[in-house]
Each structure stands twice: as C-alpha cells, then as structure tokens.
Coordinates of C-alpha atoms in Angstrom, one line a residue:
X15 CA 73.5 46.3 -2.3
X16 CA 75.7 47.6 0.5
X17 CA 73.8 50.8 1.3
X18 CA 76.8 52.2 3.6
X19 CA 79.3 51.7 0.8
X20 CA 76.8 53.2 -1.5
X21 CA 75.9 56.4 0.4
X22 CA 79.9 56.8 1.0
X23 CA 80.9 56.2 -2.3
X24 CA 77.8 58.8 -3.6
X25 CA 78.9 61.7 -1.0
X26 CA 83.0 61.0 -1.8
X27 CA 82.0 60.5 -5.6
X28 CA 79.8 63.9 -5.6
X29 CA 82.5 66.2 -4.0
X30 CA 85.1 64.5 -6.5
X31 CA 82.9 65.4 -9.4
X32 CA 81.6 69.1 -8.3
X33 CA 85.6 69.8 -7.8
X34 CA 86.3 68.4 -11.1
X35 CA 83.6 70.1 -12.5
X36 CA 84.7 73.6 -11.1
X37 CA 88.1 72.9 -12.3
X38 CA 87.6 71.5 -15.9
X39 CA 85.2 74.6 -16.2
X40 CA 87.9 77.0 -15.5
X41 CA 90.6 75.4 -17.9
X42 CA 88.0 75.3 -20.5
X43 CA 87.1 78.7 -19.8
X44 CA 90.8 79.8 -20.8
X45 CA 90.8 77.8 -24.0
X46 CA 87.2 78.2 -25.4
X47 CA 85.2 80.7 -23.3
X48 CA 81.8 80.8 -23.5
X49 CA 79.2 81.8 -21.0
X50 CA 76.3 78.7 -20.5
X51 CA 73.5 81.3 -19.0
X52 CA 73.2 82.1 -22.6
X53 CA 72.7 79.0 -24.2
X54 CA 69.2 78.4 -25.8
X55 CA 67.4 76.2 -23.2
X56 CA 68.8 77.7 -20.1
X57 CA 67.0 79.2 -17.2
X58 CA 68.1 82.5 -15.7
X59 CA 71.0 82.6 -12.7
X60 CA 68.2 84.1 -10.4
X61 CA 65.6 81.1 -11.2
X62 CA 65.5 79.9 -7.6
X63 CA 65.7 75.7 -9.7
X64 CA 69.2 76.8 -11.0
X65 CA 70.4 75.9 -7.2
X66 CA 69.7 72.3 -7.9
X67 CA 72.3 72.4 -10.9
X68 CA 75.1 72.0 -8.4
X69 CA 73.1 68.6 -7.3
X70 CA 74.3 67.1 -10.8
X71 CA 77.4 65.6 -9.7
X72 CA 75.8 64.0 -6.4
X73 CA 72.8 62.8 -8.1
X74 CA 75.2 61.4 -11.2
X75 CA 77.6 59.7 -8.2
X76 CA 74.7 58.1 -6.3
X77 CA 73.5 56.6 -9.5
X78 CA 76.7 55.5 -10.2
X79 CA 77.6 53.7 -7.1
X80 CA 74.6 51.8 -7.0
X81 CA 75.5 50.3 -10.3
X82 CA 78.8 49.8 -9.2
X83 CA 77.5 48.0 -6.7
X84 CA 76.1 45.7 -8.9
X85 CA 78.5 45.1 -11.7
X86 CA 81.8 45.0 -9.3
X87 CA 82.0 41.4 -9.1
X88 CA 81.9 41.1 -13.2
X89 CA 85.1 43.2 -13.3
X90 CA 88.1 41.9 -13.9
X91 CA 91.6 41.9 -11.8
X92 CA 92.7 43.7 -8.8
X93 CA 90.5 46.8 -7.5
X94 CA 92.3 49.3 -8.8
X95 CA 91.6 48.1 -12.1
X96 CA 88.2 47.5 -11.7
X97 CA 87.3 51.2 -10.6
X98 CA 89.3 52.5 -13.9
X99 CA 87.4 50.0 -16.1
X100 CA 84.2 51.2 -14.5
X101 CA 85.1 54.7 -15.1
X102 CA 86.0 54.1 -18.8
X103 CA 82.6 52.0 -19.4
X104 CA 80.9 55.2 -17.6
X105 CA 82.8 57.4 -20.3
X106 CA 81.8 55.2 -23.0
X107 CA 78.1 54.6 -22.2
X108 CA 77.3 58.3 -20.9
X109 CA 79.6 60.7 -22.1
X110 CA 80.4 59.8 -25.8
X111 CA 76.8 59.1 -26.9
X112 CA 75.7 62.6 -24.7
X113 CA 78.4 64.5 -26.3
X114 CA 77.7 63.1 -30.0
X115 CA 73.8 64.1 -29.2
X116 CA 74.3 67.8 -28.3
X117 CA 76.8 68.1 -31.2
X118 CA 74.9 67.0 -33.7
X119 CA 71.6 68.4 -32.3
X120 CA 72.8 72.0 -30.6
X121 CA 74.6 74.8 -32.2
X122 CA 76.5 75.4 -28.8
X123 CA 80.2 76.8 -28.8
X124 CA 83.4 74.4 -28.8
X125 CA 83.7 74.9 -25.3
X126 CA 80.5 73.7 -24.1
X127 CA 81.4 70.3 -25.9
X128 CA 85.5 70.2 -24.8
X129 CA 84.1 70.8 -21.2
X130 CA 81.7 67.7 -21.5
X131 CA 84.0 65.4 -22.9
X132 CA 86.9 66.1 -20.5
X133 CA 84.6 65.9 -17.4
X134 CA 83.6 62.6 -18.2
X135 CA 86.9 61.4 -19.5
X136 CA 88.3 62.5 -16.0
X137 CA 85.6 62.7 -13.4
X138 CA 84.6 59.2 -14.2
X139 CA 87.8 57.2 -13.9
X140 CA 88.3 59.3 -10.8
X141 CA 84.9 57.8 -9.5
X142 CA 85.7 54.3 -10.3
X143 CA 88.8 54.3 -8.4
X144 CA 87.1 55.9 -5.4
X145 CA 84.4 53.5 -5.6
X146 CA 86.9 50.6 -5.9
X147 CA 88.5 52.1 -2.9
X148 CA 85.7 52.2 -0.9
X149 CA 84.5 48.7 -1.8
X150 CA 88.0 47.2 -0.8
X151 CA 88.4 49.3 2.8
X152 CA 85.0 50.4 4.3

C-alpha cells in the first residue's frame, strides 16, 4: 500500500466529493426541493455532531482510495479507463443498493433519492479519475 498516494487521493477526492455534493444538492433543490433537516431520524441543525456531516466525503474518499490501491492492478486498460471503471464499480456497489434500500424502506421526498443517485453517478467516476491520475503521476 502506498500511503502517500492514499493520503493525497483521500484529501483531493474528499474535496472533489464535497464540491460535487454541494453542486448537486443546489441543482436538485431547483428541481425537487426538500428540507433534509425535517426528515425523520435527522439530528437538529444545532447539534454539534452535525459538524461531522461534512466529514462524510473525506471518510468515503479515504476508504475508496485504500480500495483503489488494492484493486488498481486488476483493472484493465489505460489509467483513465481504470479510474472510470473503478468509479462505475463504486456506483454499482455503493449507490445503487443504498438508494434501493432507502427508496423501498423510507418515505422520503423524490429529491432525496435523486440527489443520492446523481452524487454517485458523478462523484464516483470523478474520484476514480482523480485516483488514476494520482497513482500514475505521483
């Protein structure tokens, strides 16, 4: 395992996912608005633990960077296609089942599910491409 590349990928990927999350959230609010803080099971906005909500993209990115380091040699093709393939795998393994479970078990607004789908469909191939570049050039 290459700790330097994992740390770089985790930070850069986390920043990219945070930006993607904010942009997609803003776009979804234009189409299918909802208030996430009013959904059942959510902590109030003034709860100090809500600060950790913003750590989620970084936790996800660091975990994905470790997995990328482990599977990168099994992926076929040039570096760019390895990154996109990894992002597609993350989408299929993480996003699709998660949205399916949420959709079938929770009565949330449409925007909630749309936001999750778009986040995975855009964010995961993006961090896959970022990881591929980091592992190739760093």
